[in-house]
Amino acid sequence: MMFRVRIIDQFIWLISHLPIYAAISFLLIACNTSQERSTPIKNTQTNDFAVASAHPLATQAGINILQQGGNAFDAAVAVTAVLAVVEPYASGLGGGGFWLLHLADSDQNVMVDGREVAPLAATRDMYIGADGKSTDQSVSGPLAAGIPGTAAALVHIAEKYGQLPLSTTLRSAVDLARDGFQVSEYYQSRADAVIKRLSTFPQTADIFLPQGEVPQIGDVLQQSDLAKVLESISKYGVSGFYEGEVANKLVNSVQQAGGIWQLEDLKNYKIIERQPILGNYKNIDIVSAALPSSGGIVLMQVLNMLSAYDLQGMSDTDRKHMIIEAMRRAYHDRAEFLGDEDFVDVPVDKLLSMKYAKTRFSDLNMQFATPSLNLIDQDIVEAFPIVEEAQNTTHFSILDQKGNHVAATLSINYYFGSGFVAEGTGILLNNEMDDFAIQPGHANLWGLIGSEANAIQPGKRMLSSMSPTFLFDGKRTAILGTPGGSRIISMVLLSTLAFSEGATAQEMVQLPRYHHQFLPDEIQFEKGVFNEKTRSALKSKGHALNELGRNYGNMHTVIWNQQTNEVTAASDSRGIGQAQVGTN
Ligand code: GLY
């Protein structure tokens, strides 16, 4: 499938389609691509450290590690492990994620790719039934699970970048798993949403549905098997999870329940360090997730398309229309081109080039929405179900006093992942296999489609939207990210635009959210975010509107102002997280 490239003379097009202010700003910015920063960095170390995460117990664990002299990477290990215990609905040892690290000493950024991989026995059409339709096995049960990367990432980050031993950084998680944590209303609502799946597997129900029911608020949930696995990792490192007793239990349990994991899958699992996606938007340096996350590429594609225009000078409707049209095009390219680069050729340089962005946006019409089907040549697309997206996955942001920082987005995919706990481990397995294009041209849980680039292959990593991100405007560094499936990228995008216009950490996490992902061809938005005027203006341009019945996302942001040396942190009020700034 090839997208249609229409090369239209930019100047004639701008004059005929855009308000004159946008044309002027396009010319000014296009002629001045290398603007000097007006304000240089002042402080390279900070008086304060900060942690913002999706759970107060995880934030506290990170703060404790920083107070004990650990660095941001030690704190990231502690926070990851505690989230694995207290947010079983969002992330865990049975899942994976991306840890974006900034190393202050060398001024380097690295992405630790702990994404799950397809088992060696996986096949392209393993989720297609005899009737040619996809089964639910990519979502529920052990066949839905990719080989997890979180345990390997914990050990990798601790050994390569940390200062404290795993016995220290994993301590809080071990204690919370063994002694238990109090169930919140937030936990309850997530367990309620998938109670059927949790009940399907007795070993899962034993832990998460004691007495066959979702526990009451304030009940203490203990996970003694999980505590033992965490201790095994703390004692034996990677082999404490990927070999020996834990690995045997994982594989036996998965195979007995019809899954395809083998010991070799676990032994072969490797963390990959990747160069993050680097970009610039109107003098903001951007560092974001590389493939197999689509996050950094899609984010930069949208920003590149928007960079020629003065969004602040536009009417509210024009601004939203333009942002939505850029999202539509970038999400189209996600579906068409993106997959695990270790297996398929992805034209990353081309997708990230300004030349491509200008071409891609050359058919923008400020009067009318571009129907998504106009962006593709073949009519591969059926009516796509509108999928209600859940607030699973998790994110945290950390800054230490040396200026090291971490943005990490972690997942087991849907609430409580596949719902399957491997017997005797307490580990809930992910259902990230659903992030592959199960049937190219068909929508997944998030309503996202994909092409052959993201088809299943043994050992391949499934495409993700997780987008841990750093922003730097010459004086302020922002460390941010959020859960939210396919909407992660548009949330990070809206916050990036807000940061470029001076938003605080609090304003970034609280922004009202809207989203377009090419298909379904509609603008999705949080309840009440568009007023009547905006709705009718967007409708008159031909946009379909889908007001969701609730809000979404759970962003956590830390901002370090290197000019004033002030550190601020904020956690999204949509969740139950906590942001804390501390000092030694
Ligand atoms: N499982 C959600 C993502 O990786 O984007």
Coordinates of C-alpha atoms and ligand atoms in Angstrom, one line a residue:
M1 CA 0.0 0.0 0.0
M2 CA 1.4 3.3 -1.0
F3 CA 0.2 6.7 0.3
R4 CA -0.5 9.3 -2.3
V5 CA 2.0 12.0 -2.4
R6 CA 0.8 15.2 -3.8
I7 CA 3.4 17.8 -4.3
I8 CA 1.8 21.1 -4.5
D9 CA 3.6 24.3 -4.8
Q10 CA 3.8 25.4 -1.1
F11 CA 3.6 29.1 -1.7
I12 CA 0.5 29.0 -4.1
W13 CA -1.1 26.5 -1.8
L14 CA -0.6 28.6 1.3
I15 CA -1.9 31.7 -0.2
S16 CA -5.0 30.0 -1.4
H17 CA -5.8 27.9 1.6
L18 CA -4.4 29.4 4.7
P19 CA -5.1 32.6 6.7
I20 CA -2.4 35.1 5.8
Y21 CA -0.8 35.1 9.2
A22 CA 0.0 31.4 8.9
A23 CA 1.6 31.9 5.5
I24 CA 3.8 34.7 6.9
S25 CA 4.8 32.6 9.8
F26 CA 5.6 29.6 7.5
L27 CA 7.9 31.8 5.4
L28 CA 9.6 33.3 8.4
I29 CA 10.2 30.0 10.1
A30 CA 11.2 28.2 7.0
C31 CA 13.9 30.8 6.3
N32 CA 15.2 30.5 9.9
T33 CA 15.6 26.9 10.8
S34 CA 18.5 27.4 13.2
Q35 CA 17.4 30.0 15.7
E36 CA 19.8 30.7 18.5
R37 CA 18.5 30.1 22.0
S38 CA 18.1 33.4 23.9
T39 CA 18.7 31.9 27.3
P40 CA 21.6 29.5 27.9
I41 CA 21.5 26.9 30.6
K42 CA 22.8 28.0 34.0
N43 CA 22.7 25.2 36.5
T44 CA 23.9 21.7 35.7
Q45 CA 23.1 20.3 39.1
T46 CA 20.0 20.9 41.1
N47 CA 19.3 21.4 44.8
D48 CA 16.3 19.2 44.7
F49 CA 15.3 15.8 43.4
A50 CA 11.8 14.7 42.3
V51 CA 9.7 11.7 41.7
A52 CA 6.2 11.7 40.1
S53 CA 4.5 8.3 39.6
A54 CA 1.1 6.7 39.4
H55 CA 1.1 5.4 43.0
P56 CA 2.1 7.2 46.3
L57 CA 3.9 4.1 47.5
A58 CA 6.0 4.0 44.4
T59 CA 6.8 7.7 44.6
Q60 CA 7.8 7.2 48.3
A61 CA 10.0 4.3 47.4
G62 CA 11.8 6.4 44.8
I63 CA 12.2 9.4 47.2
N64 CA 13.6 7.0 49.9
I65 CA 16.2 5.7 47.5
L66 CA 17.3 9.3 46.5
Q67 CA 17.5 10.2 50.2
Q68 CA 19.7 7.2 50.8
G69 CA 22.2 8.5 48.2
G70 CA 20.9 6.5 45.3
N71 CA 20.8 8.2 41.9
A72 CA 17.8 8.6 39.5
F73 CA 18.5 5.1 38.0
D74 CA 18.5 3.4 41.4
A75 CA 15.2 5.3 42.1
A76 CA 13.8 4.1 38.8
V77 CA 14.5 0.5 39.7
A78 CA 12.7 0.9 43.0
V79 CA 9.7 2.7 41.5
T80 CA 9.4 0.2 38.7
A81 CA 9.4 -2.7 41.2
V82 CA 6.9 -1.1 43.5
L83 CA 4.6 -0.3 40.7
A84 CA 4.8 -3.9 39.7
V85 CA 3.4 -4.8 43.1
V86 CA 0.8 -2.1 43.8
E87 CA -0.5 -1.6 40.2
P88 CA -1.0 -5.2 39.0
Y89 CA -3.5 -3.8 36.6
A90 CA -0.9 -1.6 34.8
S91 CA 2.6 -3.0 34.7
G92 CA 4.7 -5.8 36.3
L93 CA 7.4 -8.4 36.1
G94 CA 5.2 -10.1 33.5
G95 CA 5.4 -7.1 31.2
G96 CA 7.8 -4.7 29.7
G97 CA 8.5 -1.1 28.9
F98 CA 10.8 1.7 27.9
W99 CA 13.1 3.5 30.3
L100 CA 14.5 6.7 28.8
L101 CA 17.6 7.7 30.7
H102 CA 19.6 11.0 30.7
L103 CA 23.1 10.6 32.0
A104 CA 24.2 13.9 33.4
D105 CA 28.0 13.2 33.4
S106 CA 28.2 12.5 29.7
D107 CA 25.2 14.5 28.6
Q108 CA 23.9 11.4 26.9
N109 CA 20.4 9.9 26.4
V110 CA 19.7 6.3 26.1
M111 CA 16.6 4.2 25.8
V112 CA 16.5 0.9 27.6
D113 CA 14.2 -1.2 25.5
G114 CA 12.7 -3.8 27.8
R115 CA 9.8 -4.5 25.4
E116 CA 8.3 -8.0 25.3
V117 CA 9.2 -10.2 22.3
A118 CA 7.2 -12.8 20.5
P119 CA 8.0 -16.4 21.6
L120 CA 10.1 -18.5 19.2
A121 CA 7.1 -20.7 18.5
A122 CA 4.9 -17.7 17.5
T123 CA 3.6 -17.6 14.0
R124 CA 2.1 -14.8 11.9
D125 CA -1.5 -16.0 11.9
M126 CA -1.6 -17.6 15.3
Y127 CA -4.6 -15.6 16.4
I128 CA -6.7 -16.3 13.2
G129 CA -9.4 -18.9 13.7
A130 CA -10.6 -21.4 11.2
D131 CA -13.4 -19.0 10.2
G132 CA -10.7 -16.4 9.2
K133 CA -11.6 -14.1 12.0
S134 CA -9.3 -13.2 14.9
T135 CA -9.7 -15.1 18.2
D136 CA -9.6 -13.6 21.7
Q137 CA -6.3 -15.4 22.4
S138 CA -4.2 -12.4 21.7
V139 CA -6.0 -10.8 24.7
S140 CA -6.8 -13.4 27.2
G141 CA -4.7 -16.3 28.6
P142 CA -1.1 -17.4 28.3
L143 CA -1.0 -17.4 24.5
A144 CA -1.5 -13.6 24.6
A145 CA 1.8 -13.1 26.4
G146 CA 5.1 -11.9 24.9
I147 CA 8.3 -12.8 26.7
P148 CA 8.6 -10.2 29.4
G149 CA 11.4 -7.6 29.7
T150 CA 10.9 -5.8 33.0
A151 CA 13.0 -8.1 35.2
A152 CA 15.9 -7.8 32.7
A153 CA 15.5 -4.1 32.6
L154 CA 15.6 -3.8 36.4
V155 CA 18.9 -5.7 36.5
H156 CA 20.4 -3.9 33.5
I157 CA 19.7 -0.4 34.9
A158 CA 20.8 -1.3 38.4
E159 CA 24.1 -2.9 37.2
K160 CA 25.0 -0.5 34.5
Y161 CA 23.8 2.9 35.8
G162 CA 22.9 2.5 39.5
Q163 CA 25.0 3.0 42.6
L164 CA 23.0 0.8 45.1
P165 CA 22.6 -3.0 45.1
L166 CA 19.4 -4.6 44.0
S167 CA 18.9 -5.8 47.6
T168 CA 18.4 -2.2 48.5
T169 CA 16.5 -0.9 45.5
L170 CA 14.1 -3.9 45.4
R171 CA 13.5 -3.9 49.2
S172 CA 10.3 -1.8 49.3
A173 CA 8.8 -3.9 46.5
V174 CA 9.6 -7.1 48.3
D175 CA 8.1 -5.8 51.6
L176 CA 5.0 -4.5 49.9
A177 CA 4.5 -7.8 48.0
R178 CA 5.0 -9.9 51.2
D179 CA 3.2 -7.7 53.7
G180 CA 0.6 -6.4 51.3
F181 CA -0.8 -3.0 50.3
Q182 CA -4.2 -1.5 50.8
V183 CA -6.6 -1.8 48.0
S184 CA -7.9 1.5 46.7
E185 CA -11.1 2.4 44.8
Y186 CA -8.9 2.9 41.8
Y187 CA -7.7 -0.7 42.1
Q188 CA -11.3 -1.9 42.6
S189 CA -12.7 -0.3 39.4
R190 CA -9.9 -1.8 37.3
A191 CA -10.4 -5.3 38.8
D192 CA -14.2 -4.9 38.3
A193 CA -13.7 -4.1 34.7
V194 CA -12.0 -7.4 34.0
I195 CA -13.4 -9.6 36.7
K196 CA -14.5 -12.2 34.2
R197 CA -11.0 -12.7 32.9
L198 CA -9.5 -12.8 36.4
S199 CA -12.0 -15.4 37.4
T200 CA -11.1 -17.6 34.4
F201 CA -7.8 -18.6 36.0
P202 CA -8.0 -20.0 39.5
Q203 CA -4.4 -19.1 40.4
T204 CA -5.2 -15.5 39.4
A205 CA -8.4 -15.3 41.3
D206 CA -6.7 -16.7 44.4
I207 CA -4.5 -13.6 44.5
F208 CA -6.6 -10.8 43.0
L209 CA -10.1 -12.0 43.9
P210 CA -9.8 -13.4 47.4
Q211 CA -13.2 -15.1 48.4
G212 CA -14.0 -14.9 44.7
E213 CA -14.6 -11.1 44.8
V214 CA -12.8 -7.9 44.2
P215 CA -11.4 -6.9 47.6
Q216 CA -12.9 -4.1 49.6
I217 CA -11.3 -0.7 49.8
G218 CA -8.7 -0.8 52.6
D219 CA -8.3 -4.6 52.4
V220 CA -4.6 -5.7 52.3
L221 CA -3.5 -7.6 49.2
Q222 CA -0.5 -9.8 49.7
Q223 CA 1.5 -11.4 46.9
S224 CA 3.9 -13.8 48.7
D225 CA 5.0 -15.7 45.5
L226 CA 5.7 -12.4 43.8
A227 CA 7.8 -11.3 46.8
K228 CA 9.9 -14.5 46.4
V229 CA 10.5 -13.8 42.7
L230 CA 11.6 -10.2 43.5
E231 CA 14.0 -11.7 46.1
S232 CA 15.3 -14.1 43.5
I233 CA 16.0 -11.3 41.1
S234 CA 17.7 -9.3 43.9
K235 CA 19.9 -12.3 44.7
Y236 CA 20.7 -13.8 41.3
G237 CA 20.1 -10.9 38.9
V238 CA 18.8 -11.9 35.4
S239 CA 19.2 -15.6 36.0
G240 CA 16.9 -15.3 39.1
F241 CA 14.0 -14.7 36.6
Y242 CA 15.1 -16.0 33.2
E243 CA 16.7 -19.3 34.3
G244 CA 16.2 -21.8 37.1
E245 CA 13.2 -22.2 39.4
V246 CA 11.3 -19.1 38.3
A247 CA 11.8 -19.8 34.6
N248 CA 10.8 -23.4 35.0
K249 CA 7.6 -22.4 36.8
L250 CA 6.7 -19.8 34.2
V251 CA 7.2 -22.1 31.2
N252 CA 5.5 -25.1 32.9
S253 CA 2.5 -23.1 33.8
V254 CA 2.2 -21.4 30.4
Q255 CA 2.5 -24.7 28.5
Q256 CA 0.0 -26.5 30.7
A257 CA -2.5 -23.8 29.9
G258 CA -2.0 -24.1 26.2
G259 CA 0.7 -21.4 25.8
I260 CA 3.9 -21.7 23.7
W261 CA 6.7 -20.3 25.9
Q262 CA 9.9 -22.4 26.1
L263 CA 12.9 -22.1 28.4
E264 CA 14.9 -21.0 25.5
D265 CA 12.6 -17.9 25.1
L266 CA 13.4 -16.8 28.6
K267 CA 17.1 -17.5 28.3
N268 CA 17.4 -15.6 25.0
Y269 CA 15.6 -12.5 26.3
K270 CA 17.9 -9.5 25.8
I271 CA 17.6 -5.8 26.9
I272 CA 18.5 -3.5 24.0
E273 CA 19.9 -0.1 24.4
R274 CA 18.7 2.2 21.7
Q275 CA 19.4 5.7 20.5
P276 CA 16.2 7.7 21.3
I277 CA 14.5 9.7 18.7
L278 CA 15.9 13.3 18.7
G279 CA 14.1 16.3 17.3
N280 CA 13.5 20.0 17.6
Y281 CA 10.2 21.9 17.6
K282 CA 10.4 25.7 17.6
N283 CA 13.6 25.7 19.7
I284 CA 12.5 22.8 22.0
D285 CA 14.9 19.9 21.9
I286 CA 12.9 16.6 22.1
V287 CA 14.2 13.2 23.2
S288 CA 11.6 10.5 22.9
A289 CA 11.1 6.7 22.5
A290 CA 12.6 5.0 19.4
L291 CA 11.2 1.9 17.7
P292 CA 9.8 -0.5 18.7
S293 CA 7.8 2.4 20.2
S294 CA 6.1 4.4 17.5
G295 CA 6.0 7.3 20.1
G296 CA 9.0 9.4 19.2
I297 CA 8.5 9.0 15.4
V298 CA 4.8 9.9 15.4
L299 CA 5.4 12.7 17.9
M300 CA 8.1 14.2 15.8
Q301 CA 6.2 13.8 12.6
V302 CA 3.2 15.8 14.0
L303 CA 5.5 18.4 15.4
N304 CA 7.4 18.7 12.1
M305 CA 4.2 19.2 10.2
L306 CA 3.0 21.9 12.8
S307 CA 6.4 23.6 13.0
A308 CA 5.8 25.9 10.1
Y309 CA 2.7 27.5 11.6
D310 CA 1.9 30.0 14.3
L311 CA -0.5 27.9 16.4
Q312 CA -0.8 30.5 19.1
G313 CA -1.9 33.1 16.5
M314 CA -4.8 31.0 15.2
S315 CA -8.4 30.7 16.2
D316 CA -9.0 27.9 18.6
T317 CA -10.9 25.9 15.9
D318 CA -8.1 26.4 13.3
R319 CA -5.5 25.3 15.9
K320 CA -7.4 22.1 16.8
H321 CA -8.2 21.4 13.1
M322 CA -4.5 21.7 12.2
I323 CA -3.3 19.6 15.1
I324 CA -5.9 16.9 14.3
E325 CA -5.0 16.9 10.6
A326 CA -1.3 16.4 11.5
M327 CA -2.2 13.6 13.9
R328 CA -4.3 11.9 11.2
R329 CA -1.4 11.8 8.8
A330 CA 1.3 10.7 11.3
Y331 CA -1.0 7.9 12.7
H332 CA -1.6 6.8 9.1
D333 CA 2.2 6.5 8.6
R334 CA 2.4 4.6 11.9
A335 CA 0.0 2.0 10.6
E336 CA 1.7 1.7 7.3
F337 CA 5.4 1.9 8.0
L338 CA 6.2 1.2 11.6
G339 CA 7.4 -2.1 13.2
D340 CA 10.4 -3.6 14.9
E341 CA 13.4 -2.2 13.0
D342 CA 15.4 -5.3 13.8
F343 CA 13.1 -7.3 11.5
V344 CA 11.7 -4.9 8.9
D345 CA 13.0 -1.9 7.1
V346 CA 11.5 1.3 8.4
P347 CA 12.2 4.6 6.6
V348 CA 12.9 6.4 9.8
D349 CA 15.1 9.1 8.4
K350 CA 12.6 9.9 5.7
L351 CA 9.6 10.0 8.1
L352 CA 11.5 12.4 10.4
S353 CA 12.7 14.8 7.7
M354 CA 11.2 18.3 7.4
K355 CA 11.0 17.7 3.6
Y356 CA 8.7 14.8 4.2
A357 CA 6.6 16.7 6.7
K358 CA 6.0 19.5 4.3
T359 CA 5.0 17.0 1.6
R360 CA 2.8 15.0 4.0
F361 CA 1.0 18.2 5.0
S362 CA 0.8 19.7 1.6
D363 CA -2.8 18.5 1.1
L364 CA -4.0 20.1 4.4
N365 CA -7.2 21.9 3.8
M366 CA -8.0 24.5 6.5
Q367 CA -11.7 24.5 5.5
F368 CA -12.3 20.8 5.5
A369 CA -11.2 17.6 7.2
T370 CA -9.3 15.2 5.0
P371 CA -11.2 11.9 5.0
S372 CA -8.8 9.3 6.3
L373 CA -9.7 6.9 3.5
N374 CA -8.2 9.6 1.1
L375 CA -4.8 8.9 2.6
I376 CA -4.7 5.3 1.4
D377 CA -4.7 3.7 -2.0
Q378 CA -6.4 0.4 -1.3
D379 CA -9.7 -0.1 0.3
I380 CA -8.3 -2.4 3.0
V381 CA -10.4 -0.9 5.8
E382 CA -13.6 -2.2 7.1
A383 CA -15.8 -0.5 9.5
F384 CA -13.6 -0.2 12.6
P385 CA -15.0 -0.8 16.0
I386 CA -14.8 2.2 18.3
V387 CA -12.8 0.7 21.1
E388 CA -13.1 2.1 24.6
E389 CA -9.6 2.7 25.8
A390 CA -8.6 1.9 29.3
Q391 CA -6.2 3.6 31.7
N392 CA -3.7 0.8 31.9
T393 CA 0.0 1.0 31.5
T394 CA 1.9 3.3 33.8
H395 CA 4.5 6.1 33.8
F396 CA 6.9 7.7 36.2
S397 CA 9.4 10.6 35.9
I398 CA 12.5 11.1 38.1
L399 CA 15.2 13.8 38.5
D400 CA 18.2 13.5 40.9
Q401 CA 20.4 16.2 42.2
K402 CA 23.2 15.5 39.7
G403 CA 20.7 16.2 36.9
N404 CA 20.3 12.6 35.9
H405 CA 16.8 11.9 34.9
V406 CA 14.5 9.1 33.9
A407 CA 11.1 8.9 32.1
A408 CA 9.7 5.4 32.0
T409 CA 6.5 4.0 30.6
L410 CA 5.7 0.4 31.4
S411 CA 2.9 -1.9 30.6
I412 CA 1.3 -5.3 30.6
N413 CA -1.1 -3.9 28.1
Y414 CA -4.8 -4.3 29.1
Y415 CA -6.0 -4.1 32.8
F416 CA -4.3 -7.0 34.5
G417 CA -2.7 -8.0 31.2
S418 CA -3.8 -11.4 29.9
G419 CA -5.3 -12.2 33.3
F420 CA -3.1 -15.3 33.6
V421 CA -0.8 -15.7 36.6
A422 CA 1.9 -18.3 36.1
E423 CA 1.4 -20.9 38.9
G424 CA 3.6 -20.4 41.9
T425 CA 5.1 -17.1 40.7
G426 CA 2.5 -14.5 41.4
I427 CA 3.4 -13.0 38.0
L428 CA 0.6 -11.7 35.9
L429 CA 1.5 -12.2 32.2
N430 CA 1.0 -9.4 29.7
N431 CA -1.2 -9.5 26.6
E432 CA 1.1 -7.4 24.5
M433 CA 0.9 -9.9 21.6
D434 CA -2.3 -7.9 20.8
D435 CA 0.0 -4.9 19.9
F436 CA 1.2 -6.8 16.8
A437 CA -0.9 -6.4 13.7
I438 CA -2.8 -9.6 14.4
Q439 CA -4.5 -9.4 11.0
P440 CA -3.0 -6.6 9.0
G441 CA -5.8 -4.2 8.2
H442 CA -7.8 -5.1 11.3
A443 CA -8.1 -3.0 14.5
N444 CA -6.6 -4.1 17.8
L445 CA -7.8 -3.3 21.3
W446 CA -7.0 0.4 20.8
G447 CA -8.7 0.5 17.4
L448 CA -5.2 0.7 15.8
I449 CA -4.5 -1.0 12.5
G450 CA -1.2 -2.1 11.3
S451 CA 0.5 -3.5 8.2
E452 CA 3.0 -6.3 7.5
A453 CA 5.7 -4.1 9.2
N454 CA 4.1 -5.0 12.5
A455 CA 3.1 -8.6 11.7
I456 CA 4.1 -11.4 14.2
Q457 CA 7.5 -13.0 13.8
P458 CA 9.3 -15.1 16.4
G459 CA 11.7 -12.9 18.5
K460 CA 10.2 -9.7 17.2
R461 CA 9.1 -6.8 19.4
M462 CA 5.5 -5.6 18.9
L463 CA 4.9 -2.0 18.1
S464 CA 4.1 0.2 21.0
S465 CA 2.8 3.7 21.6
M466 CA 4.6 4.3 24.9
S467 CA 6.4 7.6 24.7
P468 CA 8.6 8.6 27.7
T469 CA 9.9 12.0 26.7
F470 CA 12.4 14.7 27.6
L471 CA 11.9 18.3 26.5
F472 CA 14.4 21.1 26.8
D473 CA 13.7 24.8 25.9
G474 CA 17.2 26.2 26.7
K475 CA 16.4 26.8 30.3
R476 CA 13.7 24.2 31.4
T477 CA 13.9 20.4 31.2
A478 CA 10.7 18.5 31.3
I479 CA 10.5 14.8 32.0
L480 CA 7.1 13.4 31.0
G481 CA 4.9 10.5 29.8
T482 CA 1.6 8.8 30.4
P483 CA -0.3 5.6 29.9
G484 CA -3.2 5.5 27.5
G485 CA -2.6 3.1 24.6
S486 CA -2.8 4.7 21.2
R487 CA -3.7 8.0 22.9
I488 CA -0.3 8.2 24.7
I489 CA 1.3 9.9 21.7
S490 CA -1.4 12.6 21.3
M491 CA -1.3 13.3 25.0
V492 CA 2.5 13.8 25.0
L493 CA 2.1 15.9 21.9
L494 CA -0.5 18.3 23.5
S495 CA 1.8 18.6 26.5
T496 CA 4.8 19.3 24.3
L497 CA 2.9 22.1 22.5
A498 CA 1.8 23.5 25.9
F499 CA 5.4 23.3 27.2
S500 CA 6.6 25.2 24.1
E501 CA 4.1 27.9 25.1
G502 CA 5.3 28.1 28.7
A503 CA 3.0 25.6 30.5
T504 CA 4.0 24.5 34.0
A505 CA 4.2 20.8 35.1
Q506 CA 0.8 21.1 36.7
E507 CA -0.8 22.6 33.5
M508 CA 0.8 19.9 31.3
V509 CA -0.7 17.0 33.3
Q510 CA -4.1 18.6 33.6
L511 CA -4.5 19.6 29.9
P512 CA -7.9 18.7 28.3
R513 CA -7.3 16.0 25.8
Y514 CA -8.4 15.2 22.3
H515 CA -7.1 12.7 19.8
H516 CA -7.2 11.4 16.2
Q517 CA -5.5 8.2 15.1
F518 CA -6.3 8.1 11.4
L519 CA -8.8 5.2 11.9
P520 CA -11.5 5.3 13.2
D521 CA -11.9 8.6 11.3
E522 CA -13.1 10.6 14.2
I523 CA -11.9 13.1 16.8
Q524 CA -12.0 11.4 20.3
F525 CA -12.1 13.8 23.2
E526 CA -12.6 13.8 26.9
K527 CA -16.0 14.4 28.3
G528 CA -16.8 18.1 28.2
V529 CA -13.5 19.2 26.6
F530 CA -15.1 20.8 23.5
N531 CA -17.8 23.5 24.0
E532 CA -20.7 23.8 21.6
K533 CA -19.0 26.4 19.5
T534 CA -15.9 24.2 18.9
R535 CA -18.1 21.2 18.2
S536 CA -20.2 22.9 15.6
A537 CA -17.1 24.6 14.0
L538 CA -15.3 21.2 13.8
K539 CA -18.4 19.5 12.5
S540 CA -18.8 22.1 9.8
K541 CA -15.4 21.2 8.6
G542 CA -16.5 17.6 8.2
H543 CA -15.0 16.1 11.4
A544 CA -16.8 13.3 13.1
L545 CA -16.8 13.8 16.9
N546 CA -16.7 11.1 19.5
E547 CA -17.0 12.5 23.0
L548 CA -15.8 9.8 25.3
G549 CA -17.8 9.1 28.4
R550 CA -14.9 9.8 30.6
N551 CA -11.4 11.2 30.8
Y552 CA -8.2 9.4 30.0
G553 CA -4.4 9.3 30.6
N554 CA -2.4 9.6 33.8
M555 CA 0.5 11.9 33.1
H556 CA 3.4 12.5 35.4
T557 CA 5.8 15.4 34.8
V558 CA 8.9 16.8 36.4
I559 CA 10.2 20.2 35.3
W560 CA 13.7 21.5 36.3
N561 CA 14.2 25.2 35.5
Q562 CA 18.0 25.3 35.1
Q563 CA 18.0 29.1 35.1
T564 CA 16.3 29.5 38.5
N565 CA 17.2 25.9 39.7
E566 CA 13.6 25.4 40.7
V567 CA 12.2 21.9 40.5
T568 CA 8.5 21.2 40.2
A569 CA 6.6 18.0 39.7
A570 CA 3.0 17.1 39.0
S571 CA 0.8 14.0 38.9
D572 CA -2.4 13.9 36.9
S573 CA -5.5 14.3 39.0
R574 CA -7.2 11.7 36.7
G575 CA -5.2 9.1 38.6
I576 CA -4.1 8.4 42.2
G577 CA -0.5 9.2 41.7
Q578 CA 1.8 11.5 43.7
A579 CA 4.5 13.9 42.7
Q580 CA 7.1 14.8 45.4
V581 CA 10.1 17.2 45.4
G582 CA 12.7 16.5 48.0
T583 CA 16.2 17.5 49.1
N584 CA 19.1 16.0 51.0
Ligands
GLY1 N1 0.6 -1.8 25.3 C1 0.5 -0.4 25.0 C2 1.6 0.1 24.2 O1 2.7 -0.5 24.2 O2 1.5 1.1 23.5

